[in-house]
Each structure stands twice: as structure tokens, then as C-alpha cells.
Coordinates of C-alpha atoms in Angstrom, one line a residue:
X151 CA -3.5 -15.1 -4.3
X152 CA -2.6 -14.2 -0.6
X153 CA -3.2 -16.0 3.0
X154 CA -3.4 -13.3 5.6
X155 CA -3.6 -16.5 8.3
X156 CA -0.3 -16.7 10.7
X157 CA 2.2 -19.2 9.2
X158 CA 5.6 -20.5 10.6
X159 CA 8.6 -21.0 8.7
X160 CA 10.2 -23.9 9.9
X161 CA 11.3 -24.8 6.3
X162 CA 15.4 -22.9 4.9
X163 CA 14.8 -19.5 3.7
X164 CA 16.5 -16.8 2.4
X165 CA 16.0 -13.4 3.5
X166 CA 16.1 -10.1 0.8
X167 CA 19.0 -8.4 2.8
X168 CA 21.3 -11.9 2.3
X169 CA 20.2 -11.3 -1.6
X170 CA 21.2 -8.4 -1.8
X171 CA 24.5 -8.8 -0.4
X172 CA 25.5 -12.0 -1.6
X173 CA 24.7 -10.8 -5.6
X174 CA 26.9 -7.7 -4.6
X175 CA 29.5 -9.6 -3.2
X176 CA 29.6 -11.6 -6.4
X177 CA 29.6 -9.1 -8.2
X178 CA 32.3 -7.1 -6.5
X179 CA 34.6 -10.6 -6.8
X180 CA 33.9 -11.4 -10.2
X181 CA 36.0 -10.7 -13.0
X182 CA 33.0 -12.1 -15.7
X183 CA 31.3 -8.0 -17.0
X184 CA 27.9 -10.0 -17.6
X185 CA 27.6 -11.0 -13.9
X186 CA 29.2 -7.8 -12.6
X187 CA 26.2 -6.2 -15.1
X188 CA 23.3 -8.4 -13.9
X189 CA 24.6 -7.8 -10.2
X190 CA 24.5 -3.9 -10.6
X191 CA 21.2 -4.4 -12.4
X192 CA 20.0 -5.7 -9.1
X193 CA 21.1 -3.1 -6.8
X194 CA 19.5 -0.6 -9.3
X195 CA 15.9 -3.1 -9.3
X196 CA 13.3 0.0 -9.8
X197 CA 15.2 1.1 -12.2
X198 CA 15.3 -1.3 -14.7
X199 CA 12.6 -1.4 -17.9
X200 CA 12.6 -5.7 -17.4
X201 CA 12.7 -7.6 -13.8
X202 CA 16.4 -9.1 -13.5
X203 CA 14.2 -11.0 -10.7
X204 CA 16.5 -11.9 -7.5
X205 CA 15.3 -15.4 -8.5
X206 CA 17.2 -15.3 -12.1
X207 CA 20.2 -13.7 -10.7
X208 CA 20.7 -16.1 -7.9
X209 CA 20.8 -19.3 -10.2
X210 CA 22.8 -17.1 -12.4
X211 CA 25.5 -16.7 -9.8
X212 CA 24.8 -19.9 -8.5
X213 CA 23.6 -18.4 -5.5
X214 CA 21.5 -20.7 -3.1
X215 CA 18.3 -19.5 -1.9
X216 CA 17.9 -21.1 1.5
X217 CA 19.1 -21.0 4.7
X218 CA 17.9 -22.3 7.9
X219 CA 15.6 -19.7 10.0
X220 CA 15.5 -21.1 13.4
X221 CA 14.0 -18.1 14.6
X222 CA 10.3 -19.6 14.1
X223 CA 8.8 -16.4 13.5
X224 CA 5.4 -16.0 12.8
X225 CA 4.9 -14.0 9.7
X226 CA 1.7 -13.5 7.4
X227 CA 2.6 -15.9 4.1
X228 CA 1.8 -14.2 1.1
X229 CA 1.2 -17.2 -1.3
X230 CA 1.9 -16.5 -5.6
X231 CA -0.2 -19.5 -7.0
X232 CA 0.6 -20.5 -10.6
X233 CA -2.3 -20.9 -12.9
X234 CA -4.3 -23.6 -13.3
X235 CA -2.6 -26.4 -15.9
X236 CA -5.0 -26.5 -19.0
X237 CA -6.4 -23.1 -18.7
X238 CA -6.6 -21.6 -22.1
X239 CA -4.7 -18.0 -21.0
X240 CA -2.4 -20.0 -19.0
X241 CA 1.1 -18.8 -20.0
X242 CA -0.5 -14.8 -20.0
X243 CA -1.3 -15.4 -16.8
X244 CA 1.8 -16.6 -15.3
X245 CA 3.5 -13.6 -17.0
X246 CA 0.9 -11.8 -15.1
X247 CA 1.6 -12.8 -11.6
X248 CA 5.6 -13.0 -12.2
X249 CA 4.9 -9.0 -13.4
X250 CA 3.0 -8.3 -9.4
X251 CA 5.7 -10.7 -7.7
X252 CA 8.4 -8.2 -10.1
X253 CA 6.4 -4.9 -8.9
X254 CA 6.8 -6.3 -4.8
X255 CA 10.1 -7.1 -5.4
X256 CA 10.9 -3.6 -6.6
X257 CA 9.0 -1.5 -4.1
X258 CA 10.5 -3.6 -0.8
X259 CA 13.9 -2.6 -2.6
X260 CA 13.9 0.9 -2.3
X261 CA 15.6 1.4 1.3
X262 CA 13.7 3.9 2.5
X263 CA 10.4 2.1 2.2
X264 CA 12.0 -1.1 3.4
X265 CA 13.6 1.2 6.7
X266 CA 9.9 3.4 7.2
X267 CA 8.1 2.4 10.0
X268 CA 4.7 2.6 8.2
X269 CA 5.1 0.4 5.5
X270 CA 4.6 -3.3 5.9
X271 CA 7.6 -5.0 6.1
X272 CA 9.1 -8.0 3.9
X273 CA 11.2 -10.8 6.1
X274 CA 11.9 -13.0 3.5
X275 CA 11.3 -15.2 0.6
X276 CA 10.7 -19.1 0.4
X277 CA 9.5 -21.9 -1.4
X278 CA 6.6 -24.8 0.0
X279 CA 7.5 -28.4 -1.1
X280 CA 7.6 -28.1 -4.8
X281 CA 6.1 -25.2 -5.0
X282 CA 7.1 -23.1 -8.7
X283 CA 6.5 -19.8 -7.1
X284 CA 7.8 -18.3 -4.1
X285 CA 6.1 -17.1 -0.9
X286 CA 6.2 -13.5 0.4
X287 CA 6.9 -13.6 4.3
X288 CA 5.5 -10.3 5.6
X289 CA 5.7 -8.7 9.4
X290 CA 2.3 -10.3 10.8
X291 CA -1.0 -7.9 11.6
X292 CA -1.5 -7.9 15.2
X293 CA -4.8 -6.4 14.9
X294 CA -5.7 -7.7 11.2
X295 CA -6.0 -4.8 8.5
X296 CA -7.4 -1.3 9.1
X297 CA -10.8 -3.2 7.8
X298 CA -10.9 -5.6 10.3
X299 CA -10.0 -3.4 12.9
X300 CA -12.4 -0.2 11.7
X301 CA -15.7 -1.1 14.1
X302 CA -13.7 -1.2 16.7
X303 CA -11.4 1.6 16.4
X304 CA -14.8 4.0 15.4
X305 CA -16.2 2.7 18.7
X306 CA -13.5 2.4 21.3
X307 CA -10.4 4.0 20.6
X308 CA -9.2 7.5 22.5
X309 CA -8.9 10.4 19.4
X310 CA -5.5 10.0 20.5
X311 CA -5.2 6.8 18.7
X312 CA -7.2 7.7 16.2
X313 CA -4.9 10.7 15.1
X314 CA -1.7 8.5 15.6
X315 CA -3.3 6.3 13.0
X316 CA -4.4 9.1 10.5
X317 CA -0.5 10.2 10.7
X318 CA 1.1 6.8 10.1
X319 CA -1.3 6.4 6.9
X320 CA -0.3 9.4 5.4
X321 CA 3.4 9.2 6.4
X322 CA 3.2 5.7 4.8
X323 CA 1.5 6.4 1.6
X324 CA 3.7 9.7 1.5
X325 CA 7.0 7.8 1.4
X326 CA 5.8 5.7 -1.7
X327 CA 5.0 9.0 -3.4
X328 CA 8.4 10.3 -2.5
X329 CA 10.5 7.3 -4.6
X330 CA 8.2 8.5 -7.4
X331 CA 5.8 5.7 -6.9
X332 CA 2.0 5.2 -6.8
X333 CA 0.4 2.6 -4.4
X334 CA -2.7 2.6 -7.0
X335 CA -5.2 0.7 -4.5
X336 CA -5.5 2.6 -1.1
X337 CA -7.7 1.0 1.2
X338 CA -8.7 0.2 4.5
X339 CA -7.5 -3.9 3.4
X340 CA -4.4 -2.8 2.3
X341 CA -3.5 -1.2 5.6
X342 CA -2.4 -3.2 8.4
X343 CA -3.1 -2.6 12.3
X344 CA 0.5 -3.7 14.0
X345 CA 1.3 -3.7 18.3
X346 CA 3.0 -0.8 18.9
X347 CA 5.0 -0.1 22.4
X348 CA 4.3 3.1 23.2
X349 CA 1.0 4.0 21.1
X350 CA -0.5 0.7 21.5
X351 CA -0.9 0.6 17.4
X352 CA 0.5 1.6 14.4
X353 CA -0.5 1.5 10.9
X354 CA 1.4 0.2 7.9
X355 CA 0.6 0.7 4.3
X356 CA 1.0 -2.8 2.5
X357 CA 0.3 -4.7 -0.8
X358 CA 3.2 -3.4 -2.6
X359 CA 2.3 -5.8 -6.2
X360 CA 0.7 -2.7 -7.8
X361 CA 3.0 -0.4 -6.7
X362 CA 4.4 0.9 -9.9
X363 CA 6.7 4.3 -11.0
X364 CA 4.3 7.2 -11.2
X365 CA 5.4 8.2 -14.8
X366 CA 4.0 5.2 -16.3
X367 CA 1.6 3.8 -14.1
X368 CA -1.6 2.6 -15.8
X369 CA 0.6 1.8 -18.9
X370 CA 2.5 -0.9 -18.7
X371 CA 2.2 -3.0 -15.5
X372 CA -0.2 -5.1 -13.7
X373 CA -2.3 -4.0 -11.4
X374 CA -5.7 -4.4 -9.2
X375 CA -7.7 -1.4 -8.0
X376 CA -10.8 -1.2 -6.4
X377 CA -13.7 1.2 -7.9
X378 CA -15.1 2.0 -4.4
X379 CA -11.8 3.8 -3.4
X380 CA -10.6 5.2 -6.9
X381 CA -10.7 9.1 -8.1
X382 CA -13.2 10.3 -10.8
X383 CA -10.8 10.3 -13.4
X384 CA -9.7 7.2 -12.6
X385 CA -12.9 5.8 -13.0
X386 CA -13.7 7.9 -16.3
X387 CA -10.3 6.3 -17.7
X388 CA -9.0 10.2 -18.6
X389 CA -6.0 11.0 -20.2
X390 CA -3.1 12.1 -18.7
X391 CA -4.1 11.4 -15.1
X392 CA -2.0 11.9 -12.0
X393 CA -1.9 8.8 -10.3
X394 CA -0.2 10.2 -7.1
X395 CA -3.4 12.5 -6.6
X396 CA -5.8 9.6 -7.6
X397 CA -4.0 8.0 -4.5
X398 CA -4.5 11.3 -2.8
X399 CA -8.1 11.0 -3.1
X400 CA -8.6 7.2 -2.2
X401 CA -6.4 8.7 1.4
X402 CA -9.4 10.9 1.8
X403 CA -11.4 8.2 1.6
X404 CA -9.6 6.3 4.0
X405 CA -9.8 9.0 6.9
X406 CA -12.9 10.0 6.3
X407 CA -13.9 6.4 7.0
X408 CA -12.2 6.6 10.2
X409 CA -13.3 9.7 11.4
X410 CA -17.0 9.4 10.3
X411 CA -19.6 9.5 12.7
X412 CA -22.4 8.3 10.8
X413 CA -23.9 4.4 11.2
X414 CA -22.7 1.5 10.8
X415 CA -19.8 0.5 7.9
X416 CA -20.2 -3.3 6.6
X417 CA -16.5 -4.9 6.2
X418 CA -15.1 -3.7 2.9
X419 CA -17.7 -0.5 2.7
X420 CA -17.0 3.6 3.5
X421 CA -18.1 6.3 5.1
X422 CA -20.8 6.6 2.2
X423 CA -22.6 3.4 3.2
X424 CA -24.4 4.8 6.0
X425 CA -25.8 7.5 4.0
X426 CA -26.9 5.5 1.6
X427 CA -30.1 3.8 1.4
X428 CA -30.0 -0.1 2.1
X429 CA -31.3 -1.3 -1.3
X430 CA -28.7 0.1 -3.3
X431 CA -26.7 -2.7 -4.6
X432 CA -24.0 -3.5 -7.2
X433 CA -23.9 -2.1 -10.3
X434 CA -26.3 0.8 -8.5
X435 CA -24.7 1.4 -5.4
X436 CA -21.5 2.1 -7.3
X437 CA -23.1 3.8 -9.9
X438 CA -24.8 6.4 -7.0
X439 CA -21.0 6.1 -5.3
X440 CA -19.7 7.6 -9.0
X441 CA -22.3 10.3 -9.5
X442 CA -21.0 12.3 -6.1
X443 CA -17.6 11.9 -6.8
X444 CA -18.5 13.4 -10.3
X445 CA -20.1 16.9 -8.5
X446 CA -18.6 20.0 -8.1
X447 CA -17.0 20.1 -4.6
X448 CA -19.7 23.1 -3.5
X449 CA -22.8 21.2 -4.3
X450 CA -24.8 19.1 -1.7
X451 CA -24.4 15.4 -1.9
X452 CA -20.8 16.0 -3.5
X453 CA -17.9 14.1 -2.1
X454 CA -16.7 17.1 -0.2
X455 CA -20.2 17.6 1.4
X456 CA -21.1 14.5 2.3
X457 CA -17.4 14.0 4.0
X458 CA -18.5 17.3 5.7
X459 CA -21.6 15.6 7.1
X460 CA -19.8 12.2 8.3
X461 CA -17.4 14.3 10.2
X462 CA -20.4 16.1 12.1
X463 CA -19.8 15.7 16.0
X464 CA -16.6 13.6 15.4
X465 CA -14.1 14.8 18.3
X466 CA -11.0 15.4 16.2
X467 CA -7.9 17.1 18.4
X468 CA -7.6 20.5 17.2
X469 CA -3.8 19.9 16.0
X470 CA -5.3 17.5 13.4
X471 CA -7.6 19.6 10.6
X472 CA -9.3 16.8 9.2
X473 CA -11.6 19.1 7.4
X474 CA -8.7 20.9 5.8
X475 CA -7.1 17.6 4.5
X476 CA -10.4 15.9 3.1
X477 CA -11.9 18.9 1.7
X478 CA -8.7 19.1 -0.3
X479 CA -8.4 15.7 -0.8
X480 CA -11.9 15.0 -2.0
X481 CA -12.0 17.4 -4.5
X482 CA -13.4 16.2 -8.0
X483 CA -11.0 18.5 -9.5
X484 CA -7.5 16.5 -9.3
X485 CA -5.5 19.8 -9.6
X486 CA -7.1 21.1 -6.6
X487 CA -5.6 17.9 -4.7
X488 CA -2.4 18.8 -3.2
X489 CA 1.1 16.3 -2.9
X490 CA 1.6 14.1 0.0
X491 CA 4.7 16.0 1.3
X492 CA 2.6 19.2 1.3
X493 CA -0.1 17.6 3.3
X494 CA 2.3 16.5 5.7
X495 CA 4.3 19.8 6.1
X496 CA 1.2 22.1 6.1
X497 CA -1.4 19.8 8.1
X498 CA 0.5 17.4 10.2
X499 CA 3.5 18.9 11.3
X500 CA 1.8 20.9 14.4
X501 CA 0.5 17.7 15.1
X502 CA 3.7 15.8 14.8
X503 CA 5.6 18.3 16.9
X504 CA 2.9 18.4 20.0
X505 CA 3.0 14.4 19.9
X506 CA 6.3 13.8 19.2
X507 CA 6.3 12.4 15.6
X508 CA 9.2 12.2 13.4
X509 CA 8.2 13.4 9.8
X510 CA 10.1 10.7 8.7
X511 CA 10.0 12.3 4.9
X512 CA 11.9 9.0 2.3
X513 CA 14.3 9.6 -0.3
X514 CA 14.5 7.6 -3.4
X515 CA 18.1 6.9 -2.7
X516 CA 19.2 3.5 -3.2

């Protein structure tokens, strides 16, 4: 579905911002109530039970959808490719992919993810030739994701870095979780490693299609997660889960993998893998992988324990407790597991103060 490879934009585009404003100057000019509605429905995106996509609205107001970039910035295409013609769930799958293009859309709306420096940016939208489906152009990883990037960063980087990284994650994933929205697939792959001026890098969170509203996420919309990194009642498909502390959990995952000081991590893998033993594949390495995260925090070879054991010898700055935030965030018990914002105010903010952070806390405004 995506291309992560470098791709120039020589082609006429039309960037979200011009959208925006153009369907809100149409519909401040208009005297017609259906396109003044639709227009307002736009401006209030997340909002809205059904996608009035900026693609419907723009041919509904006329509204053309290029203009010329001369800029010939390099961006990283994100490519929506329409099913195959003659495949039997075609048209369900269409809906499908027009649903995660609809869930994007929405999440790079709210303005204070689209203004926080830790979440992946979206430059604009275009089409390719004849293409049915638009591209996404996001802000290009300098350094590839936080999975590409992870041997490295274990190996070389200063703590320093390190802890600058841990902090942009969490103020990332925090700011999705303050518009009342869960990221539902928190990775190391879904974090990108960007140049930074004065701290040499600086992580974004990105892959916004599952992004969904908190109060019905797992219901209704489409979505992708990825077993390794879910919660154990995400995995045992419970009732009434939180979703924002499922993405808690997948965060402890995340830094722990970071942090660890244990072995060698295969691309894709956690700071479990080097405590495992090699021949544990598949269906069995995930089922061993499910069975900690099912025991109680205070028994060995739990979640919490075995985090305790990667972090042996790892030289974390004392401003940052590490140990605080994962045994807390590791807990098999969701309740135990606490918000994002309280995370950041109780365990980051020393940090952010001695380092000169902003805790750059969002607000679901629009």
C-alpha cells in the first residue's frame, strides 16, 4: 500500500492547507445551504459519522485539485492502490482502503497534530497519470523509521539522544490521545527518525490510517495492528477495552526496545527476541510472546520482569525513570496502565525542564 522510497513531485498538486481554505472560502461566499453545509462539514472532518472526503467536496464546489509545486521537494509518496479488477471482494475492498485514506484524512486535520513537532507531517495530496486514488506526500525520514534506525541507535548514540527520542515518542503518541484518538499500531515502523538542528534527531509518530476516535475504535473502522506490539486484552479480543492504554502498553514496548541491553534485535523484532531461544518461530514464538504478557506483573518471565532484565546495565540519565514508566506501562492489568498526559507530567517533565523541552500538551480544538 505505501512506498517509503524518496519521490519528487514535479507533477500540479494541491496541498491540505489550500483545501481547507478554498472549501471555507466557498463556503463563506456561497449563498447555496447545501454547499455552505458540506463546507462546514469539512472543517468539522473528525467529527462527522461518514467521510465528506476533501476529494467529494472539491468536485462538489468545483474546486480544482492541482496546482503547480515548483518547489521539488522530496517527500516519502504514500501510494493508495485500488484493488485488483476481477477480484471477487473487489468493491469491499475499495470501500476498505477509501475508509484508511478517510481515517488519514481526519487525523492530519486536527491542528494540533498537524502543528506537533512529533507527528509525521502531511505536505500534500496528488494524483500519478491516471491514477483513481490519490497519493499521500509525507515529510521524508532522514534516518528511515525507528526500525531501521534501532541497531544503530542501541549501539552508537549518546543516552542523550536516546532520552530525546523516548520524549518525542511519548509527546507524539500523547497528542493523539489528547484529540481523543487511538494510534492502534505503535511500533518501531510506524515511527520515523527525521534531522533535527539542534538534537541531531527527532522522532515522529506516523501512519495515521488506523488512527480512529477512542470511543469507538475496534468497532467500526479499518484498521491494521500488529500482534507482536498489542496488549493482552487486545489480543484476548475482551470487552470493553481501553484502546488508549492498549497503545500505552505497545509504548512500553517501544522503549523498552530502545533501552534494552540484551542481544541482538532482527528488523521488525523486540526487546523479547534476545531472550528468547532461536527456534521459536511463528505461530510459537508468538504464542511464548502471549503467554508473558498474560502473567501477573510480579512473577518471573512476566512482561514487567523480563523488561526489568533488558534494562540491566542500560545507562539511562537519572531524570528519565525508565523503570517507573515501563513497569507501569507493561502491566497485564490495563487499569494499572496510566494516561499519556500523566506519564508525561509525572515522568517527563523533570526531564523536559533540565533539557529544555516544551511539553507541548495538544488540544482537540479545531
Amino acid at each position: 500500500m505505501s512506498s517509503s522510497a524518496p519521490f519528487e513531485f514535479s507533477s500540479l498538486t494541491y496541498t491540505l492547507d489550500d483545501v481547507i481554505a478554498e472549501t471555507e472560502d466557498t463556503a463563506a461566499n456561497t449563498d447555496d445551504p447545501a454547499l455552505r453545509t458540506a463546507a462546514l462539514d469539512l472543517d468539522k472532518l473528525v467529527e462527522s459519522p461518514e467521510l465528506p472526503s476533501i476529494f467529494a467536496l472539491a468536485c462538489l464546489f468545483n474546486v480544482p485539485l492541482f496546482l503547480t509545486n515548483e518547489t521539488g521537494t522530496m517527500v516519502a509518496l504514500k501510494r493508495y492502490h485500488p484493488p485488483t479488477p476481477g477480484l471477487r471482494d473487489r468493491e469491499s475492498s475499495m470501500v476498505r482502503i477509501h475508509k484508511l485514506l478517510g481515517q488519514e484524512l481526519r487525523a492530519h486535520c486536527f491542528p494540533a497534530l498537524r502543528e506537533h513537532e512529533n507527528i509525521c507531517k502531511l505536505l500534500f495530496l496528488g494524483w500519478e497519470d491516471t491514477s483513481l486514488l490519490p497519493a499521500a506526500a509525507l515529510e521524508l525520514a532522514t534516518f528511515g523509521t525507528l526500525d531501521d534506525a534501532l541497531q544503530d541507535m542501541r549501539s552508537y548514540s549518546s543516552a542523550l539522544t536516546k532520552a530525546h527520542i523516548t520524549f518525542d515518542i511519548v509527546a507524539g503518541l500523547t497528542a493523539v490521545h489528547q484529540c481523543g484518538l487511538v494510534h492502534g499500531d505503535v511500533k518501531p515502523g510506524n515511527i520515523i527518525i527525521c534531522e533535527h538542528p539542534s538534537r541531531l534527531a527527532i522522532a515522529k509518530i506516523s501512519d495515521l490510517n488506523g488512527v480512529a476516535p477512542s470511543e469507538s475504535y475496534g468497532k467500526k473502522q479499518s484498521f491494521f495492528c500488529s500482534p507482536l506490539w498489542q496488549a493482552p486484552e487486545a489480543l484476548q479480543r475482551e470487552n470493553n477495552i481501553d484502546w488508549q492504554l492498549c497503545d500505552v502498553y505497545s509504548l512500553a514496548m517501544v522503549l523498552t526496545t530502545i533501552w534494552t541491553t540484551k542481544g541482538w534485535i532482527p528488523p521488525g523484532g523486540c526487546f523479547l527476541d534476545p531472550l528468547l531461544e532461536y527456534d521459536y518461530k511463528d505461530d510459537a514464538y508468538m504464542q511464548r510472546i502471549e503467554a508473558a504478557k498474560l502473567l501477573p506483573d510480579r512473577f518471573d518471565g512476566s512482561m514487567v520482569k523480563t523488561a526489568y532484565q533488558s534494562l540491566e546495565g542500560a545507562n539511562i540519565p537519572p531524570n528519565l525513570p525508565m523503570k517507573d514508566i515501563i513497569s507501569l506501562g507493561l502491566s497485564a492489568i490495563a487499569s494499572r496502565r496510566p494516561p499519556l498526559t500523566e506519564i508525561m507530567s509525572r515522568y517527563l517533565s523533570k526531564f523536559a525542564q533540565e533539557c529544555g523541552r516544551t511539553m507541548q500538551l495538544a488540544s482537540s480544538d479545531r
